[in-house]
Amino acid sequence: MSAKKVNKIAVLTSGGDAPGMNAAIRAVVRTGVYHGLEVFGVTRGYNGMIDDDIFEMDSKSVANIIQRGGTILKTARSKDFFTPEGRQKAYENLKKRGINGIVVIGGDGSFKGAQKFSNEFDIPCIGLPGTIDKDIAGSDFTIGFDTAVNTAVEAIDKIRDTADAHDRLFVVEVMGRDAGYIALHSGIATGAENILIPESKTDMEALVSALTEKEKRKKLVNLIVVAEGDEFGGGNQVGDFLKQRLPNADIRVCILGHIQRGGAPSCLDRLIASRMGYHAVECLLNGTHNVMVGIEDNKMKYTPLDNAVKAKQKISEEWLKIVKILAS
Ligand code: F6P
């Protein structure tokens, strides 16, 4: 913990963008200004820290952004920040402005960077979980997840209409490199027959038997939602496998892709982003340093960056059971 009083802070977004990042930036800037702090924005994630792309922000700089997707600060996955030279440069650029507190809005890769940086230098970092994947422990929600799931649900509902019209089986791939939360939530909410996620091994033979049995029962709409990171493969692999094994079925694959990352943030994402952004600044001021600010059971939760980096959320057995029963 740094004993120095924090009076100049910087905010940045890092990793994949997520709807609600702008609402979080707004909350950090406005809370900082409220407390009389000098607030800086860093562009393109850690790259901006290294390249000295840092500028002063005030209340007006964040006007009219709460409803916007993407991030006004832009974002990047910085390779250079994972080198000691990169972090040294970043430190010097912050130091020459007297910046003595950072808020990083991003995913676990971004927290790894923040953790390394705060271990090496005397600048405390606060992480805000900003990722559509919800693959970080220590928070019931991550900024962007709710919007992404709602986007996926809207798209899958549309796919259901055309699947129904043609009696087709659709394999829909949603995002989630290492985590199946988007698949699980959107799959349950759209009544998918099966949901394939990286956290649980899929028995492909059992899937084929279940679909064959449904074919016999003339169960018409079949939607299978696959997380891109499923251990069997993404939508295309699953589609190819099923086409081979179910030659009579009319099968199509739809990859939703980056549409899930864009768009106006949902109300929930705006709320959690605002709340987390506010508490990030409070943490810097009250000495709760090098933590990720999360929300669990509607209460603020502060997880040391070390743990937020290592842990993943666990998929509850109850959800998996519900999927099976409701798809029968
Ligand atoms: O981490 C968020 C995420 O959208 C993942 O779900 C996905 O695998 C990845 O980012 C895609 O990254 P990129 O935008 O670099 O292709």
Coordinates of C-alpha atoms and ligand atoms in Angstrom, one line a residue:
M1 CA 0.0 0.0 0.0
S2 CA 1.2 3.5 -0.9
A3 CA 1.2 6.0 2.0
K4 CA 1.2 8.9 -0.4
K5 CA -2.0 10.9 -0.8
V6 CA -3.5 10.3 -4.2
N7 CA -4.3 13.6 -6.0
K8 CA -3.7 12.9 -9.7
I9 CA -5.3 9.9 -11.3
A10 CA -5.4 8.3 -14.7
V11 CA -8.0 6.1 -16.3
L12 CA -7.6 3.8 -19.2
T13 CA -9.5 1.0 -21.0
S14 CA -7.6 -2.1 -22.0
G15 CA -8.2 -5.5 -23.7
G16 CA -11.4 -6.1 -25.7
D17 CA -13.9 -3.2 -25.5
A18 CA -17.1 -3.8 -23.6
P19 CA -20.4 -1.8 -23.6
G20 CA -20.5 0.2 -20.4
M21 CA -16.8 1.1 -20.5
N22 CA -17.7 4.7 -21.3
A23 CA -20.1 4.8 -18.3
A24 CA -17.2 3.6 -16.1
I25 CA -14.9 6.3 -17.5
R26 CA -17.5 8.9 -16.8
A27 CA -17.9 7.8 -13.2
V28 CA -14.2 7.8 -12.6
V29 CA -13.7 11.2 -14.1
R30 CA -16.7 12.8 -12.3
T31 CA -16.0 11.2 -9.0
G32 CA -12.3 12.4 -9.3
V33 CA -13.4 15.9 -10.1
Y34 CA -15.9 15.9 -7.2
H35 CA -13.0 15.1 -4.9
G36 CA -10.8 17.8 -6.4
L37 CA -8.4 15.4 -8.1
E38 CA -6.7 16.1 -11.4
V39 CA -7.9 13.4 -13.8
F40 CA -6.1 12.2 -16.9
G41 CA -7.2 9.9 -19.7
V42 CA -4.9 7.5 -21.3
T43 CA -5.6 6.4 -24.9
R44 CA -5.3 2.9 -26.4
G45 CA -4.8 1.1 -23.0
Y46 CA -1.2 0.6 -21.7
N47 CA 0.1 1.6 -25.2
G48 CA -0.9 5.1 -24.4
M49 CA 1.0 5.1 -21.1
I50 CA 4.1 3.9 -23.0
D51 CA 3.7 6.4 -25.9
D52 CA 2.8 9.3 -23.6
D53 CA -0.6 9.6 -25.1
I54 CA -2.1 11.0 -21.9
F55 CA -4.4 14.1 -21.6
E56 CA -6.3 16.0 -18.9
M57 CA -10.0 15.3 -18.5
D58 CA -12.7 17.3 -16.8
S59 CA -16.5 16.8 -16.3
K60 CA -17.2 18.0 -19.8
S61 CA -14.9 15.5 -21.4
V62 CA -17.3 12.7 -20.4
A63 CA -20.6 14.4 -21.3
N64 CA -22.9 12.5 -23.5
I65 CA -21.0 9.2 -23.4
I66 CA -23.0 7.1 -20.8
Q67 CA -25.2 5.7 -23.5
R68 CA -22.4 4.9 -26.0
G69 CA -20.8 1.6 -26.7
G70 CA -17.1 1.1 -27.4
T71 CA -14.7 3.3 -25.4
I72 CA -13.9 7.0 -26.0
L73 CA -10.3 6.3 -24.7
K74 CA -9.9 3.5 -27.3
T75 CA -8.4 0.2 -26.2
A76 CA -5.6 -2.2 -27.1
R77 CA -3.9 -5.4 -25.9
S78 CA -0.4 -4.0 -25.3
K79 CA 2.5 -6.5 -25.8
D80 CA 5.0 -3.8 -24.8
F81 CA 3.6 -3.4 -21.3
F82 CA 4.6 -7.0 -20.6
T83 CA 8.2 -6.0 -21.0
P84 CA 10.1 -4.4 -18.1
E85 CA 11.3 -1.6 -20.5
G86 CA 7.7 -0.9 -21.5
R87 CA 6.5 -0.6 -17.9
Q88 CA 9.5 1.6 -17.1
K89 CA 8.6 4.0 -19.9
A90 CA 5.0 4.0 -18.8
Y91 CA 6.0 4.8 -15.2
E92 CA 8.2 7.7 -16.3
N93 CA 5.3 9.2 -18.3
L94 CA 3.0 9.0 -15.4
K95 CA 5.6 10.2 -12.9
K96 CA 6.5 13.4 -14.9
R97 CA 2.9 14.5 -14.6
G98 CA 2.7 13.5 -10.9
I99 CA 0.0 10.8 -11.5
N100 CA -0.2 8.7 -8.4
G101 CA -3.2 6.5 -9.0
I102 CA -4.6 4.5 -11.9
V103 CA -7.9 3.0 -12.8
V104 CA -7.7 0.2 -15.4
I105 CA -11.0 -0.9 -16.9
G106 CA -10.5 -4.3 -18.6
G107 CA -10.2 -8.1 -18.3
D108 CA -7.9 -10.5 -16.6
G109 CA -5.0 -9.8 -19.1
S110 CA -5.3 -6.1 -18.2
F111 CA -5.2 -6.9 -14.5
K112 CA -2.1 -9.0 -14.9
G113 CA -0.4 -5.9 -16.3
A114 CA -1.7 -3.7 -13.5
Q115 CA -0.6 -6.2 -10.9
K116 CA 3.0 -6.3 -12.3
F117 CA 3.1 -2.6 -12.6
S118 CA 1.8 -1.9 -9.0
N119 CA 4.4 -4.5 -7.7
E120 CA 7.2 -2.7 -9.4
F121 CA 6.3 1.0 -8.9
D122 CA 4.8 3.1 -6.2
I123 CA 1.6 3.9 -8.1
P124 CA -1.5 2.1 -6.9
C125 CA -3.8 0.5 -9.4
I126 CA -7.5 -0.2 -9.2
G127 CA -9.1 -2.7 -11.7
L128 CA -12.7 -2.6 -12.9
P129 CA -13.9 -5.8 -14.5
G130 CA -14.8 -4.7 -18.1
T131 CA -15.3 -7.7 -20.3
I132 CA -18.2 -9.3 -22.1
D133 CA -16.9 -12.7 -21.2
K134 CA -17.6 -12.5 -17.4
D135 CA -14.5 -14.6 -16.8
I136 CA -13.2 -12.9 -13.7
A137 CA -13.8 -14.0 -10.1
G138 CA -14.9 -11.5 -7.5
S139 CA -17.9 -10.0 -9.2
D140 CA -21.3 -11.3 -10.0
F141 CA -21.2 -9.1 -13.2
T142 CA -18.6 -7.6 -15.4
I143 CA -19.2 -4.4 -17.3
G144 CA -20.5 -5.4 -20.8
F145 CA -21.7 -8.9 -20.1
D146 CA -25.3 -8.0 -19.7
T147 CA -25.4 -6.0 -22.9
A148 CA -23.6 -8.8 -24.8
V149 CA -25.9 -11.4 -23.6
N150 CA -28.9 -9.3 -24.6
T151 CA -27.5 -8.8 -28.0
A152 CA -27.0 -12.5 -28.3
V153 CA -30.5 -13.3 -27.2
E154 CA -32.0 -10.8 -29.7
A155 CA -30.0 -12.4 -32.5
I156 CA -30.8 -16.0 -31.4
D157 CA -34.5 -15.2 -31.2
K158 CA -34.3 -14.1 -34.9
I159 CA -32.4 -17.2 -35.8
R160 CA -35.2 -19.2 -34.2
D161 CA -37.8 -17.7 -36.5
T162 CA -35.9 -18.8 -39.6
A163 CA -34.9 -22.1 -38.1
D164 CA -38.6 -22.8 -37.4
A165 CA -39.7 -21.8 -40.9
H166 CA -37.4 -24.3 -42.5
D167 CA -37.3 -27.0 -39.8
R168 CA -33.6 -26.5 -39.5
L169 CA -31.0 -27.2 -36.9
F170 CA -28.9 -24.1 -36.1
V171 CA -25.6 -24.1 -34.4
V172 CA -25.0 -20.6 -33.1
E173 CA -21.6 -19.6 -31.9
V174 CA -21.3 -16.9 -29.3
M175 CA -18.2 -15.2 -27.9
G176 CA -16.3 -16.5 -24.9
R177 CA -12.7 -17.5 -25.4
D178 CA -12.3 -19.3 -22.1
A179 CA -15.7 -18.8 -20.5
G180 CA -19.1 -20.1 -21.4
Y181 CA -21.2 -17.5 -19.6
I182 CA -22.5 -15.8 -22.7
A183 CA -23.4 -19.2 -24.1
L184 CA -25.0 -20.4 -20.9
H185 CA -27.1 -17.3 -20.3
S186 CA -28.2 -16.7 -23.9
G187 CA -28.8 -20.4 -24.4
I188 CA -31.1 -20.7 -21.4
A189 CA -32.9 -17.5 -22.3
T190 CA -33.6 -18.6 -25.8
G191 CA -34.6 -22.2 -25.0
A192 CA -31.6 -23.8 -26.7
E193 CA -31.6 -27.6 -26.9
N194 CA -27.9 -27.8 -26.0
I195 CA -25.3 -25.4 -24.8
L196 CA -21.6 -26.2 -25.3
I197 CA -19.2 -24.4 -23.0
P198 CA -15.5 -24.8 -22.2
E199 CA -16.1 -25.4 -18.5
S200 CA -17.8 -28.7 -19.1
K201 CA -16.7 -31.4 -21.5
T202 CA -19.4 -32.1 -24.1
D203 CA -20.3 -35.7 -24.8
M204 CA -20.7 -35.4 -28.6
E205 CA -22.1 -38.9 -28.9
A206 CA -24.8 -38.1 -26.3
L207 CA -25.6 -35.0 -28.3
V208 CA -26.0 -36.9 -31.5
S209 CA -28.3 -39.5 -29.7
A210 CA -30.4 -36.7 -28.2
L211 CA -30.8 -35.0 -31.5
T212 CA -31.7 -38.3 -33.3
E213 CA -34.3 -39.0 -30.7
K214 CA -35.7 -35.5 -31.1
E215 CA -35.7 -35.9 -34.9
K216 CA -37.9 -39.1 -34.3
R217 CA -40.2 -37.1 -32.1
K218 CA -40.4 -34.4 -34.8
K219 CA -39.3 -31.8 -32.3
L220 CA -39.1 -28.9 -34.7
V221 CA -36.8 -26.2 -33.6
N222 CA -33.3 -27.1 -32.6
L223 CA -30.9 -24.5 -31.5
I224 CA -27.5 -25.4 -30.2
V225 CA -25.5 -22.5 -28.7
V226 CA -21.7 -23.0 -28.6
A227 CA -19.1 -20.9 -26.9
E228 CA -16.3 -20.1 -29.3
G229 CA -13.9 -21.6 -26.8
D230 CA -15.6 -24.9 -26.3
E231 CA -13.1 -27.7 -26.0
F232 CA -14.6 -29.5 -29.0
G233 CA -14.2 -26.5 -31.2
G234 CA -16.3 -23.5 -32.2
G235 CA -19.6 -23.4 -34.2
N236 CA -18.0 -24.5 -37.5
Q237 CA -16.4 -27.6 -36.0
V238 CA -19.6 -28.6 -34.2
G239 CA -21.6 -27.9 -37.3
D240 CA -19.3 -30.0 -39.5
F241 CA -19.5 -32.9 -37.0
L242 CA -23.3 -32.8 -36.8
K243 CA -23.6 -32.6 -40.6
Q244 CA -21.6 -35.8 -40.8
R245 CA -23.4 -37.6 -38.1
L246 CA -26.9 -36.5 -39.0
P247 CA -27.0 -36.5 -42.8
N248 CA -30.8 -36.1 -42.9
A249 CA -30.9 -33.0 -40.8
D250 CA -30.8 -29.6 -42.5
I251 CA -28.0 -27.8 -40.5
R252 CA -26.8 -24.3 -40.6
V253 CA -24.1 -22.5 -38.6
C254 CA -24.2 -18.9 -37.5
I255 CA -21.3 -17.1 -35.9
L256 CA -22.5 -14.0 -34.0
G257 CA -19.0 -12.6 -33.6
H258 CA -18.2 -9.0 -32.7
I259 CA -21.8 -7.7 -32.9
Q260 CA -21.8 -8.9 -29.3
R261 CA -19.2 -6.3 -28.3
G262 CA -20.9 -3.2 -29.7
G263 CA -24.1 -1.3 -29.1
A264 CA -25.5 0.9 -26.4
P265 CA -24.9 -0.5 -22.9
S266 CA -27.9 -2.0 -21.1
C267 CA -29.3 -0.3 -18.0
L268 CA -27.6 -2.9 -15.8
D269 CA -24.2 -2.3 -17.4
R270 CA -24.6 1.5 -17.0
L271 CA -25.5 1.0 -13.3
I272 CA -22.7 -1.3 -12.4
A273 CA -20.2 0.7 -14.4
S274 CA -21.2 3.9 -12.6
R275 CA -21.1 2.2 -9.2
M276 CA -17.8 0.5 -9.8
G277 CA -16.2 3.7 -11.3
Y278 CA -17.3 5.7 -8.2
H279 CA -15.9 3.1 -5.8
A280 CA -12.6 2.9 -7.8
V281 CA -11.8 6.5 -6.9
E282 CA -13.0 6.1 -3.3
C283 CA -10.5 3.1 -3.1
L284 CA -7.6 5.2 -4.3
L285 CA -8.5 7.9 -1.8
N286 CA -9.1 5.7 1.2
G287 CA -6.0 3.5 0.7
T288 CA -7.7 0.3 -0.5
H289 CA -5.1 -0.2 -3.2
N290 CA -4.3 -2.8 -5.9
V291 CA -7.7 -4.4 -5.9
M292 CA -10.4 -5.1 -8.4
V293 CA -13.7 -3.5 -7.5
G294 CA -16.5 -5.9 -8.0
I295 CA -20.1 -6.4 -6.9
E296 CA -21.3 -9.5 -5.2
D297 CA -24.8 -10.0 -3.7
N298 CA -25.4 -6.3 -4.5
K299 CA -22.5 -5.3 -2.2
M300 CA -19.1 -3.9 -3.2
K301 CA -16.3 -6.5 -3.1
Y302 CA -12.6 -5.7 -3.3
T303 CA -10.5 -8.6 -4.6
P304 CA -6.7 -8.2 -4.5
L305 CA -5.5 -8.0 -8.2
D306 CA -3.5 -11.2 -7.7
N307 CA -6.6 -13.2 -7.0
A308 CA -8.7 -11.5 -9.7
V309 CA -6.0 -12.5 -12.2
K310 CA -5.8 -16.1 -11.2
A311 CA -9.4 -17.1 -10.4
K312 CA -12.2 -17.8 -12.9
Q313 CA -15.8 -17.9 -12.1
K314 CA -17.2 -21.3 -11.7
I315 CA -20.3 -22.4 -13.7
S316 CA -22.9 -23.6 -11.2
E317 CA -24.0 -27.2 -11.4
E318 CA -27.5 -26.0 -10.9
W319 CA -27.5 -24.1 -14.2
L320 CA -26.1 -27.1 -16.1
K321 CA -28.9 -29.3 -14.7
I322 CA -31.5 -26.7 -15.6
V323 CA -30.3 -26.7 -19.2
K324 CA -30.6 -30.4 -19.5
I325 CA -34.1 -30.6 -18.0
L326 CA -35.6 -27.7 -19.9
A327 CA -34.2 -29.0 -23.2
S328 CA -35.9 -32.4 -22.9
Ligands
F6P1 O1 -12.5 -11.0 -24.3 C1 -13.6 -10.6 -25.0 C2 -13.6 -11.2 -26.4 O2 -14.7 -10.7 -27.1 C3 -13.7 -12.8 -26.4 O3 -14.9 -13.3 -26.2 C4 -13.2 -13.1 -27.8 O4 -12.6 -14.3 -27.9 C5 -12.1 -12.0 -28.0 O5 -12.4 -10.9 -27.1 C6 -12.0 -11.5 -29.4 O6 -10.9 -10.7 -29.5 P1 -10.6 -9.8 -30.8 O7 -11.6 -8.6 -30.7 O8 -9.2 -9.3 -30.5 O9 -10.8 -10.6 -32.0

